[in-house]
């Protein structure tokens, strides 16, 4: 429960919430492949090599 | 079957403004699908650059252009940091007498093969070191507050040492000791960099363009399973295309073995490169047989590998016991 509350009010440095940030990016953000966001997100990009580009097989 | 959106992606990337409509139904483009396709190939920034360069913004909705421009801007800022961190890393390694050569995405960026620094999406900084420097680099990185992310125990030595990150840096680094995994090192060996390593110049070094091209193709075909899956990556195709623009003799000089042939055959439908092959039915049959075997092997080898390791490697057994005890 505590964790849920923490996540919902988590602020990014610019002062807007994660939810607002996604809204601001528009409908296309939800359709963007995970690999693209993984590279653009420093924490996720550091954690592992980016996934193989292209479709799965 | 290539969908309408992927055809548009290819046309925007490789054709001139007047040819964009070739084989594409522009009226029925699904822009959401276009985002899905381009982003799964890590091509949104390159797509934006080409749309802008070829004055095609009028073909897309405003919110679509705004979105891909945002992605491009974030990526550009990230690649600017990559160049700074590459320079800092190179200085650190030279200071500790570790000879090194940058590979893959950072090498492409350092070789200036892209017109715009934000065009290529890059995950980490890969570089090759000499085998004699393995211990020195691990010590140097540790002394300079890099954190090692150890992989699971491997029976065969991996092509690179463990991935390292630094709390004050954006990019993770991967020090390579080979280009490819064990079993494929006869195709592209570390020894091809010997002359570059002999060069005592203490500047940022990259392999020559023909080696970058070979690494780009083999890395996708072998390490990313492009050959086994008969699939292609638009990011790799674009790298090869850009390298070929820089030096048109590169593709002519490369040895057309089964992996290189397969790379160009899988993208023959897009007519990006004008390459003619001699593929007999007989050789195609053996290639498809080899591919099926490889596909089966790649999907099941981890099970066999674990069993073999468990039987023959006491080191692996100890590793598993320690892992089990730690999880309790």
mmCIF file of C-alpha atoms in Angstrom:
data_model
loop_
_atom_site.group_PDB
_atom_site.id
_atom_site.type_symbol
_atom_site.label_atom_id
_atom_site.label_comp_id
_atom_site.label_asym_id
_atom_site.label_seq_id
_atom_site.Cartn_x
_atom_site.Cartn_y
_atom_site.Cartn_z
ATOM 1 C CA UNK A 1 0.000 0.000 0.000
ATOM 2 C CA UNK A 2 2.788 2.386 1.033
ATOM 3 C CA UNK A 3 4.656 1.527 -2.144
ATOM 4 C CA UNK A 4 1.596 2.352 -4.270
ATOM 5 C CA UNK A 5 1.224 5.775 -2.705
ATOM 6 C CA UNK A 6 4.926 6.443 -3.167
ATOM 7 C CA UNK A 7 4.738 5.548 -6.877
ATOM 8 C CA UNK A 8 1.711 7.670 -7.572
ATOM 9 C CA UNK A 9 3.237 10.838 -6.150
ATOM 10 C CA UNK A 10 6.769 10.223 -7.371
ATOM 11 C CA UNK A 11 8.001 13.466 -8.915
ATOM 12 C CA UNK A 12 10.564 13.883 -11.626
ATOM 13 C CA UNK A 13 13.001 16.831 -11.220
ATOM 14 C CA UNK A 14 10.910 19.211 -13.380
ATOM 15 C CA UNK A 15 8.139 19.009 -10.780
ATOM 16 C CA UNK A 16 5.512 17.086 -12.791
ATOM 17 C CA UNK A 17 4.375 13.553 -11.997
ATOM 18 C CA UNK A 18 5.202 10.491 -14.081
ATOM 19 C CA UNK A 19 1.557 10.281 -15.154
ATOM 20 C CA UNK A 20 1.630 13.891 -16.364
ATOM 21 C CA UNK A 21 4.881 13.276 -18.203
ATOM 22 C CA UNK A 22 3.382 10.373 -20.156
ATOM 23 C CA UNK A 23 0.252 12.433 -20.899
ATOM 24 C CA UNK A 24 2.461 15.235 -22.201
ATOM 25 C CA UNK A 25 4.285 12.865 -24.531
ATOM 26 C CA UNK A 26 0.925 12.050 -26.171
ATOM 27 C CA UNK A 27 -0.681 8.888 -27.479
ATOM 28 C CA UNK A 28 2.428 7.823 -29.393
ATOM 29 C CA UNK A 29 4.394 7.197 -26.191
ATOM 30 C CA UNK A 30 2.187 4.221 -25.374
ATOM 31 C CA UNK A 31 2.935 2.715 -28.794
ATOM 32 C CA UNK A 32 6.687 3.157 -28.702
ATOM 33 C CA UNK A 33 8.732 -0.039 -28.380
ATOM 34 C CA UNK A 34 10.273 -0.709 -24.969
ATOM 35 C CA UNK A 35 13.774 -0.830 -26.517
ATOM 36 C CA UNK A 36 13.587 2.831 -27.514
ATOM 37 C CA UNK A 37 12.601 3.966 -24.023
ATOM 38 C CA UNK A 38 15.182 1.664 -22.466
ATOM 39 C CA UNK A 39 17.946 3.426 -24.368
ATOM 40 C CA UNK A 40 16.623 6.880 -23.584
ATOM 41 C CA UNK A 41 16.231 6.151 -19.877
ATOM 42 C CA UNK A 42 19.706 6.356 -18.275
ATOM 43 C CA UNK A 43 18.902 3.991 -15.395
ATOM 44 C CA UNK A 44 17.415 1.282 -17.620
ATOM 45 C CA UNK A 45 20.082 1.661 -20.310
ATOM 46 C CA UNK A 46 22.779 1.218 -17.653
ATOM 47 C CA UNK A 47 21.151 -1.881 -16.231
ATOM 48 C CA UNK A 48 21.393 -4.004 -19.374
ATOM 49 C CA UNK A 49 22.322 -4.039 -23.046
ATOM 50 C CA UNK A 50 19.491 -2.827 -25.258
ATOM 51 C CA UNK A 51 17.230 -5.488 -26.725
ATOM 52 C CA UNK A 52 17.870 -6.740 -30.260
ATOM 53 C CA UNK A 53 16.332 -4.252 -32.699
ATOM 54 C CA UNK A 54 13.480 -5.599 -34.847
ATOM 55 C CA UNK A 55 10.697 -8.048 -34.240
ATOM 56 C CA UNK A 56 10.792 -11.126 -32.076
ATOM 57 C CA UNK A 57 11.050 -14.595 -33.586
ATOM 58 C CA UNK B 1 5.097 -9.295 -46.549
ATOM 59 C CA UNK B 2 6.263 -5.744 -45.864
ATOM 60 C CA UNK B 3 3.504 -3.473 -44.579
ATOM 61 C CA UNK B 4 2.721 -0.048 -45.980
ATOM 62 C CA UNK B 5 4.251 1.686 -42.930
ATOM 63 C CA UNK B 6 7.552 -0.185 -43.183
ATOM 64 C CA UNK B 7 7.741 0.672 -46.899
ATOM 65 C CA UNK B 8 7.342 4.330 -45.977
ATOM 66 C CA UNK B 9 10.053 3.988 -43.313
ATOM 67 C CA UNK B 10 12.445 2.526 -45.908
ATOM 68 C CA UNK B 11 11.567 5.150 -48.536
ATOM 69 C CA UNK B 12 12.070 8.016 -46.084
ATOM 70 C CA UNK B 13 15.434 6.616 -44.959
ATOM 71 C CA UNK B 14 16.917 5.722 -48.334
ATOM 72 C CA UNK B 15 15.114 7.462 -51.188
ATOM 73 C CA UNK B 16 15.040 11.053 -52.372
ATOM 74 C CA UNK B 17 12.092 13.385 -51.784
ATOM 75 C CA UNK B 18 10.619 12.751 -55.254
ATOM 76 C CA UNK B 19 10.625 8.949 -54.768
ATOM 77 C CA UNK B 20 8.942 8.823 -51.343
ATOM 78 C CA UNK B 21 5.614 7.675 -52.765
ATOM 79 C CA UNK B 22 7.120 4.651 -54.572
ATOM 80 C CA UNK B 23 4.959 1.594 -53.751
ATOM 81 C CA UNK B 24 3.456 3.357 -50.722
ATOM 82 C CA UNK B 25 -0.180 4.226 -50.206
ATOM 83 C CA UNK B 26 0.291 7.555 -48.420
ATOM 84 C CA UNK B 27 -3.446 8.077 -47.834
ATOM 85 C CA UNK B 28 -3.783 4.929 -45.736
ATOM 86 C CA UNK B 29 -0.724 5.240 -43.525
ATOM 87 C CA UNK B 30 -1.383 4.187 -39.939
ATOM 88 C CA UNK B 31 0.862 6.573 -37.982
ATOM 89 C CA UNK B 32 0.533 4.547 -34.791
ATOM 90 C CA UNK B 33 1.799 1.468 -36.608
ATOM 91 C CA UNK B 34 4.596 3.551 -38.086
ATOM 92 C CA UNK B 35 5.696 4.557 -34.561
ATOM 93 C CA UNK B 36 5.571 0.894 -33.473
ATOM 94 C CA UNK B 37 7.658 -0.285 -36.434
ATOM 95 C CA UNK B 38 10.246 2.500 -36.402
ATOM 96 C CA UNK B 39 10.693 2.384 -32.625
ATOM 97 C CA UNK B 40 11.085 -1.411 -32.543
ATOM 98 C CA UNK B 41 14.053 -0.947 -34.893
ATOM 99 C CA UNK B 42 15.379 1.980 -32.811
ATOM 100 C CA UNK B 43 14.950 4.233 -35.842
ATOM 101 C CA UNK B 44 12.767 7.123 -34.614
ATOM 102 C CA UNK B 45 15.617 9.681 -34.441
ATOM 103 C CA UNK B 46 16.963 8.689 -37.903
ATOM 104 C CA UNK B 47 13.406 8.828 -39.289
ATOM 105 C CA UNK B 48 12.955 12.359 -37.921
ATOM 106 C CA UNK B 49 16.286 13.551 -39.356
ATOM 107 C CA UNK B 50 15.369 12.233 -42.815
ATOM 108 C CA UNK B 51 11.832 13.665 -42.708
ATOM 109 C CA UNK B 52 13.287 17.047 -41.865
ATOM 110 C CA UNK B 53 16.179 16.866 -44.354
ATOM 111 C CA UNK B 54 13.886 15.837 -47.212
ATOM 112 C CA UNK B 55 11.189 18.422 -46.337
ATOM 113 C CA UNK B 56 8.503 15.800 -45.716
ATOM 114 C CA UNK B 57 6.933 17.197 -42.547
ATOM 115 C CA UNK B 58 3.731 18.094 -44.476
ATOM 116 C CA UNK B 59 3.037 14.352 -44.940
ATOM 117 C CA UNK B 60 2.650 13.739 -41.191
ATOM 118 C CA UNK B 61 0.320 15.027 -38.440
ATOM 119 C CA UNK B 62 1.776 17.745 -36.214
ATOM 120 C CA UNK B 63 1.621 15.678 -33.033
ATOM 121 C CA UNK B 64 3.508 12.862 -34.803
ATOM 122 C CA UNK B 65 6.314 15.242 -35.835
ATOM 123 C CA UNK B 66 6.408 16.791 -32.334
ATOM 124 C CA UNK B 67 6.721 13.361 -30.782
ATOM 125 C CA UNK B 68 9.554 12.074 -32.996
ATOM 126 C CA UNK B 69 11.324 15.414 -32.640
ATOM 127 C CA UNK B 70 11.181 14.978 -28.849
ATOM 128 C CA UNK B 71 12.692 11.505 -29.096
ATOM 129 C CA UNK B 72 15.392 12.830 -31.433
ATOM 130 C CA UNK B 73 16.252 15.714 -29.078
ATOM 131 C CA UNK B 74 16.575 13.422 -26.058
ATOM 132 C CA UNK B 75 18.750 11.045 -28.078
ATOM 133 C CA UNK B 76 20.937 13.872 -29.371
ATOM 134 C CA UNK B 77 21.531 15.176 -25.851
ATOM 135 C CA UNK B 78 22.395 11.624 -24.801
ATOM 136 C CA UNK B 79 24.877 11.155 -27.652
ATOM 137 C CA UNK B 80 26.573 14.445 -26.785
ATOM 138 C CA UNK B 81 27.120 13.021 -23.307
ATOM 139 C CA UNK B 82 28.388 9.801 -24.921
ATOM 140 C CA UNK B 83 31.131 11.691 -26.745
ATOM 141 C CA UNK B 84 32.200 13.451 -23.535
ATOM 142 C CA UNK B 85 32.195 10.207 -21.553
ATOM 143 C CA UNK B 86 34.101 8.420 -24.327
ATOM 144 C CA UNK B 87 36.796 11.099 -24.153
ATOM 145 C CA UNK B 88 36.966 10.889 -20.349
ATOM 146 C CA UNK B 89 37.164 7.102 -20.447
ATOM 147 C CA UNK B 90 39.889 7.181 -23.085
ATOM 148 C CA UNK B 91 41.943 9.598 -20.970
ATOM 149 C CA UNK B 92 41.563 7.363 -17.930
ATOM 150 C CA UNK B 93 42.641 4.271 -19.879
ATOM 151 C CA UNK B 94 45.627 6.007 -21.518
ATOM 152 C CA UNK B 95 46.706 7.313 -18.100
ATOM 153 C CA UNK B 96 46.856 3.693 -16.947
ATOM 154 C CA UNK B 97 48.600 2.507 -20.137
ATOM 155 C CA UNK B 98 45.618 0.502 -21.317
ATOM 156 C CA UNK B 99 45.545 0.468 -25.088
ATOM 157 C CA UNK B 100 41.930 0.507 -26.330
ATOM 158 C CA UNK B 101 39.838 0.880 -29.466
ATOM 159 C CA UNK B 102 36.187 1.963 -29.465
ATOM 160 C CA UNK B 103 33.670 -0.286 -31.208
ATOM 161 C CA UNK B 104 30.077 -0.380 -32.466
ATOM 162 C CA UNK B 105 27.850 2.677 -31.863
ATOM 163 C CA UNK B 106 30.560 4.860 -30.317
ATOM 164 C CA UNK B 107 32.956 4.000 -33.180
ATOM 165 C CA UNK B 108 30.286 4.950 -35.736
ATOM 166 C CA UNK B 109 29.713 8.256 -33.987
ATOM 167 C CA UNK B 110 33.445 8.946 -33.662
ATOM 168 C CA UNK B 111 33.934 8.101 -37.356
ATOM 169 C CA UNK B 112 31.395 10.821 -38.234
ATOM 170 C CA UNK B 113 29.421 8.550 -40.512
ATOM 171 C CA UNK B 114 26.149 10.237 -39.561
ATOM 172 C CA UNK B 115 25.259 13.750 -40.664
ATOM 173 C CA UNK B 116 23.672 14.413 -37.294
ATOM 174 C CA UNK B 117 24.937 13.301 -33.911
ATOM 175 C CA UNK B 118 21.405 12.485 -32.706
ATOM 176 C CA UNK B 119 20.609 10.072 -35.523
ATOM 177 C CA UNK B 120 21.885 6.791 -34.036
ATOM 178 C CA UNK B 121 20.484 5.241 -30.834
ATOM 179 C CA UNK B 122 23.298 3.838 -28.690
ATOM 180 C CA UNK B 123 22.921 1.783 -25.518
ATOM 181 C CA UNK B 124 26.434 1.612 -24.097
ATOM 182 C CA UNK B 125 30.117 2.245 -24.766
ATOM 183 C CA UNK B 126 31.902 -0.812 -26.175
ATOM 184 C CA UNK B 127 35.646 -0.891 -26.607
ATOM 185 C CA UNK B 128 38.335 -3.493 -27.222
ATOM 186 C CA UNK B 129 41.325 -3.923 -24.938
ATOM 187 C CA UNK B 130 44.352 -6.190 -25.250
ATOM 188 C CA UNK B 131 44.092 -9.508 -23.448
ATOM 189 C CA UNK B 132 47.184 -8.707 -21.367
ATOM 190 C CA UNK B 133 45.326 -5.715 -19.839
ATOM 191 C CA UNK B 134 42.372 -7.654 -18.413
ATOM 192 C CA UNK B 135 43.502 -7.453 -14.787
ATOM 193 C CA UNK B 136 44.758 -3.878 -15.107
ATOM 194 C CA UNK B 137 41.470 -2.596 -16.474
ATOM 195 C CA UNK B 138 39.388 -4.306 -13.791
ATOM 196 C CA UNK B 139 41.639 -2.781 -11.115
ATOM 197 C CA UNK B 140 41.606 0.664 -12.785
ATOM 198 C CA UNK B 141 37.828 0.714 -13.102
ATOM 199 C CA UNK B 142 37.410 -0.375 -9.487
ATOM 200 C CA UNK B 143 39.816 2.309 -8.269
ATOM 201 C CA UNK B 144 37.838 4.880 -10.202
ATOM 202 C CA UNK B 145 34.518 3.934 -8.628
ATOM 203 C CA UNK B 146 33.061 1.924 -11.487
ATOM 204 C CA UNK B 147 30.707 -0.801 -10.317
ATOM 205 C CA UNK B 148 30.994 -4.213 -11.925
ATOM 206 C CA UNK B 149 27.781 -6.049 -12.790
ATOM 207 C CA UNK B 150 28.861 -9.643 -12.719
ATOM 208 C CA UNK B 151 27.182 -12.040 -15.058
ATOM 209 C CA UNK B 152 26.072 -15.486 -14.197
ATOM 210 C CA UNK B 153 28.949 -17.959 -14.271
ATOM 211 C CA UNK B 154 29.814 -18.946 -17.851
ATOM 212 C CA UNK B 155 31.620 -22.067 -18.980
ATOM 213 C CA UNK B 156 33.304 -20.253 -21.877
ATOM 214 C CA UNK B 157 34.903 -16.869 -21.622
ATOM 215 C CA UNK B 158 32.526 -14.134 -22.777
ATOM 216 C CA UNK B 159 33.456 -11.747 -25.567
ATOM 217 C CA UNK B 160 33.534 -8.888 -23.084
ATOM 218 C CA UNK B 161 34.367 -8.460 -19.409
ATOM 219 C CA UNK B 162 31.535 -7.666 -17.035
ATOM 220 C CA UNK B 163 29.492 -4.546 -17.710
ATOM 221 C CA UNK B 164 30.546 -1.553 -15.584
ATOM 222 C CA UNK B 165 28.591 1.515 -14.526
ATOM 223 C CA UNK B 166 29.531 4.686 -12.686
ATOM 224 C CA UNK B 167 27.185 6.621 -10.430
ATOM 225 C CA UNK B 168 28.096 9.951 -12.083
ATOM 226 C CA UNK B 169 27.977 8.718 -15.646
ATOM 227 C CA UNK B 170 25.090 8.043 -18.010
ATOM 228 C CA UNK B 171 26.585 5.240 -20.110
ATOM 229 C CA UNK B 172 27.521 1.742 -19.028
ATOM 230 C CA UNK B 173 30.788 0.457 -20.472
ATOM 231 C CA UNK B 174 31.711 -2.979 -21.839
ATOM 232 C CA UNK B 175 35.415 -3.773 -22.241
ATOM 233 C CA UNK B 176 35.716 -6.383 -25.003
ATOM 234 C CA UNK B 177 38.438 -8.943 -25.393
ATOM 235 C CA UNK B 178 36.912 -10.396 -28.568
ATOM 236 C CA UNK B 179 34.460 -9.243 -31.248
ATOM 237 C CA UNK B 180 32.251 -12.329 -31.238
ATOM 238 C CA UNK B 181 31.296 -15.211 -28.952
ATOM 239 C CA UNK B 182 33.304 -18.409 -28.834
ATOM 240 C CA UNK B 183 32.842 -20.552 -31.909
ATOM 241 C CA UNK B 184 32.711 -17.599 -34.297
ATOM 242 C CA UNK B 185 36.094 -16.043 -33.654
ATOM 243 C CA UNK B 186 37.568 -17.448 -36.854
ATOM 244 C CA UNK B 187 35.148 -15.197 -38.763
ATOM 245 C CA UNK B 188 36.156 -11.984 -37.024
ATOM 246 C CA UNK B 189 39.061 -12.179 -34.660
ATOM 247 C CA UNK B 190 40.584 -9.807 -32.155
ATOM 248 C CA UNK B 191 43.858 -10.192 -34.115
ATOM 249 C CA UNK B 192 42.450 -7.968 -36.861
ATOM 250 C CA UNK B 193 43.082 -5.059 -34.505
ATOM 251 C CA UNK B 194 46.764 -5.894 -33.963
ATOM 252 C CA UNK B 195 48.059 -3.112 -36.195
ATOM 253 C CA UNK B 196 45.800 -0.557 -34.484
ATOM 254 C CA UNK B 197 47.038 -1.727 -31.085
ATOM 255 C CA UNK B 198 50.662 -1.355 -32.222
ATOM 256 C CA UNK B 199 49.971 2.309 -32.976
ATOM 257 C CA UNK B 200 51.377 4.142 -29.949
ATOM 258 C CA UNK B 201 49.253 7.217 -30.638
ATOM 259 C CA UNK B 202 47.434 8.221 -27.456
ATOM 260 C CA UNK B 203 44.319 9.563 -29.145
ATOM 261 C CA UNK B 204 40.816 8.157 -29.326
ATOM 262 C CA UNK B 205 41.064 5.161 -31.654
ATOM 263 C CA UNK B 206 38.478 3.330 -33.749
ATOM 264 C CA UNK B 207 38.896 0.381 -36.149
ATOM 265 C CA UNK B 208 39.140 1.119 -39.878
ATOM 266 C CA UNK B 209 35.791 1.442 -41.646
ATOM 267 C CA UNK B 210 35.914 -2.010 -43.266
ATOM 268 C CA UNK B 211 36.316 -3.603 -39.844
ATOM 269 C CA UNK B 212 33.468 -1.496 -38.426
ATOM 270 C CA UNK B 213 31.304 -2.706 -41.333
ATOM 271 C CA UNK B 214 32.199 -6.370 -40.751
ATOM 272 C CA UNK B 215 31.558 -6.046 -37.015
ATOM 273 C CA UNK B 216 28.221 -4.388 -37.687
ATOM 274 C CA UNK B 217 27.045 -7.230 -39.970
ATOM 275 C CA UNK B 218 28.427 -10.163 -37.943
ATOM 276 C CA UNK B 219 27.272 -8.688 -34.677
ATOM 277 C CA UNK B 220 23.675 -8.604 -35.896
ATOM 278 C CA UNK B 221 23.817 -11.875 -37.837
ATOM 279 C CA UNK B 222 25.519 -13.908 -35.105
ATOM 280 C CA UNK B 223 25.161 -12.205 -31.715
ATOM 281 C CA UNK B 224 21.637 -10.863 -32.295
ATOM 282 C CA UNK B 225 20.560 -14.080 -34.108
ATOM 283 C CA UNK B 226 19.767 -12.306 -37.390
ATOM 284 C CA UNK B 227 21.078 -15.254 -39.387
ATOM 285 C CA UNK B 228 19.185 -17.919 -37.437
ATOM 286 C CA UNK B 229 15.942 -15.968 -37.550
ATOM 287 C CA UNK B 230 16.351 -14.738 -41.182
ATOM 288 C CA UNK B 231 15.351 -11.354 -39.842
ATOM 289 C CA UNK B 232 16.854 -7.926 -40.357
ATOM 290 C CA UNK B 233 17.382 -4.825 -38.286
ATOM 291 C CA UNK B 234 16.843 -1.429 -39.842
ATOM 292 C CA UNK B 235 19.425 0.004 -37.462
ATOM 293 C CA UNK B 236 22.113 -2.351 -38.839
ATOM 294 C CA UNK B 237 20.991 -1.738 -42.434
ATOM 295 C CA UNK B 238 21.195 2.009 -41.857
ATOM 296 C CA UNK B 239 24.691 1.680 -40.341
ATOM 297 C CA UNK B 240 25.864 -0.302 -43.380
ATOM 298 C CA UNK B 241 24.181 2.198 -45.720
ATOM 299 C CA UNK B 242 25.876 5.150 -44.034
ATOM 300 C CA UNK B 243 29.259 3.396 -43.993
ATOM 301 C CA UNK B 244 28.848 2.678 -47.695
ATOM 302 C CA UNK B 245 28.149 6.354 -48.373
ATOM 303 C CA UNK B 246 31.399 7.247 -46.606
ATOM 304 C CA UNK B 247 33.367 4.730 -48.674
ATOM 305 C CA UNK B 248 31.681 3.044 -51.630
ATOM 306 C CA UNK B 249 34.335 0.353 -51.927
ATOM 307 C CA UNK B 250 33.626 -1.097 -48.459
ATOM 308 C CA UNK B 251 30.896 -3.564 -49.496
ATOM 309 C CA UNK B 252 32.829 -4.626 -52.597
ATOM 310 C CA UNK B 253 35.833 -5.462 -50.422
ATOM 311 C CA UNK B 254 33.982 -7.575 -47.844
ATOM 312 C CA UNK B 255 34.169 -11.359 -48.107
ATOM 313 C CA UNK B 256 30.715 -12.682 -49.053
ATOM 314 C CA UNK B 257 30.437 -15.643 -46.696
ATOM 315 C CA UNK B 258 27.146 -17.206 -45.611
ATOM 316 C CA UNK B 259 26.456 -14.549 -42.947
ATOM 317 C CA UNK B 260 27.136 -11.570 -45.202
ATOM 318 C CA UNK B 261 25.150 -13.111 -48.056
ATOM 319 C CA UNK B 262 22.255 -13.806 -45.720
ATOM 320 C CA UNK B 263 22.381 -10.215 -44.401
ATOM 321 C CA UNK B 264 22.040 -8.747 -47.888
ATOM 322 C CA UNK B 265 19.560 -11.384 -49.087
ATOM 323 C CA UNK B 266 17.216 -10.709 -46.165
ATOM 324 C CA UNK B 267 16.999 -7.032 -47.222
ATOM 325 C CA UNK B 268 17.054 -7.597 -50.979
ATOM 326 C CA UNK B 269 13.324 -6.764 -51.094
ATOM 327 C CA UNK B 270 14.077 -3.143 -50.121
ATOM 328 C CA UNK B 271 16.488 -2.589 -53.069
ATOM 329 C CA UNK B 272 18.797 -0.441 -50.949
ATOM 330 C CA UNK B 273 22.082 -1.929 -52.125
ATOM 331 C CA UNK B 274 22.726 -2.950 -55.689
ATOM 332 C CA UNK B 275 24.286 -6.353 -55.038
ATOM 333 C CA UNK B 276 24.073 -9.415 -57.232
ATOM 334 C CA UNK B 277 24.499 -12.905 -55.775
ATOM 335 C CA UNK B 278 25.127 -16.313 -57.217
ATOM 336 C CA UNK B 279 22.869 -18.470 -55.097
ATOM 337 C CA UNK B 280 22.319 -21.963 -56.383
ATOM 338 C CA UNK B 281 19.418 -24.093 -55.169
ATOM 339 C CA UNK B 282 21.939 -26.529 -53.740
ATOM 340 C CA UNK B 283 23.672 -23.919 -51.531
ATOM 341 C CA UNK B 284 20.321 -22.382 -50.497
ATOM 342 C CA UNK B 285 19.194 -25.810 -49.286
ATOM 343 C CA UNK B 286 22.258 -26.215 -47.081
ATOM 344 C CA UNK B 287 21.980 -22.673 -45.743
ATOM 345 C CA UNK B 288 18.366 -23.246 -44.719
ATOM 346 C CA UNK B 289 19.326 -26.588 -43.141
ATOM 347 C CA UNK B 290 22.159 -24.910 -41.211
ATOM 348 C CA UNK B 291 19.782 -22.116 -40.179
ATOM 349 C CA UNK B 292 17.178 -24.562 -38.845
ATOM 350 C CA UNK B 293 19.838 -26.396 -36.865
ATOM 351 C CA UNK B 294 21.156 -23.097 -35.462
ATOM 352 C CA UNK B 295 17.653 -21.966 -34.514
ATOM 353 C CA UNK B 296 17.004 -25.209 -32.659
ATOM 354 C CA UNK B 297 20.400 -25.009 -30.956
ATOM 355 C CA UNK B 298 19.898 -21.389 -29.851
ATOM 356 C CA UNK B 299 16.495 -22.162 -28.382
ATOM 357 C CA UNK B 300 17.662 -25.199 -26.423
ATOM 358 C CA UNK B 301 21.384 -24.828 -25.803
ATOM 359 C CA UNK B 302 21.020 -23.156 -22.388
ATOM 360 C CA UNK B 303 19.373 -26.328 -21.026
ATOM 361 C CA UNK B 304 22.155 -28.596 -22.311
ATOM 362 C CA UNK B 305 24.805 -26.091 -21.291
ATOM 363 C CA UNK B 306 23.512 -26.072 -17.702
ATOM 364 C CA UNK B 307 23.445 -29.877 -17.515
ATOM 365 C CA UNK B 308 26.983 -30.186 -18.922
ATOM 366 C CA UNK B 309 28.247 -27.495 -16.586
ATOM 367 C CA UNK B 310 26.626 -29.200 -13.601
ATOM 368 C CA UNK B 311 28.332 -32.492 -14.430
ATOM 369 C CA UNK B 312 31.787 -31.241 -15.366
ATOM 370 C CA UNK B 313 32.382 -27.963 -13.555
ATOM 371 C CA UNK B 314 32.957 -27.980 -9.797
ATOM 372 C CA UNK B 315 33.241 -24.174 -10.009
ATOM 373 C CA UNK B 316 29.677 -23.986 -11.350
ATOM 374 C CA UNK B 317 28.403 -26.399 -8.677
ATOM 375 C CA UNK B 318 29.965 -24.187 -5.970
ATOM 376 C CA UNK B 319 28.459 -21.111 -7.623
ATOM 377 C CA UNK B 320 24.992 -22.680 -7.535
ATOM 378 C CA UNK B 321 25.351 -23.814 -3.899
ATOM 379 C CA UNK B 322 26.446 -20.264 -2.875
ATOM 380 C CA UNK B 323 23.525 -18.773 -4.784
ATOM 381 C CA UNK B 324 21.090 -21.150 -3.087
ATOM 382 C CA UNK B 325 22.499 -20.404 0.369
ATOM 383 C CA UNK B 326 22.390 -16.657 -0.266
ATOM 384 C CA UNK B 327 18.744 -16.797 -1.300
ATOM 385 C CA UNK B 328 17.705 -18.398 1.999
#
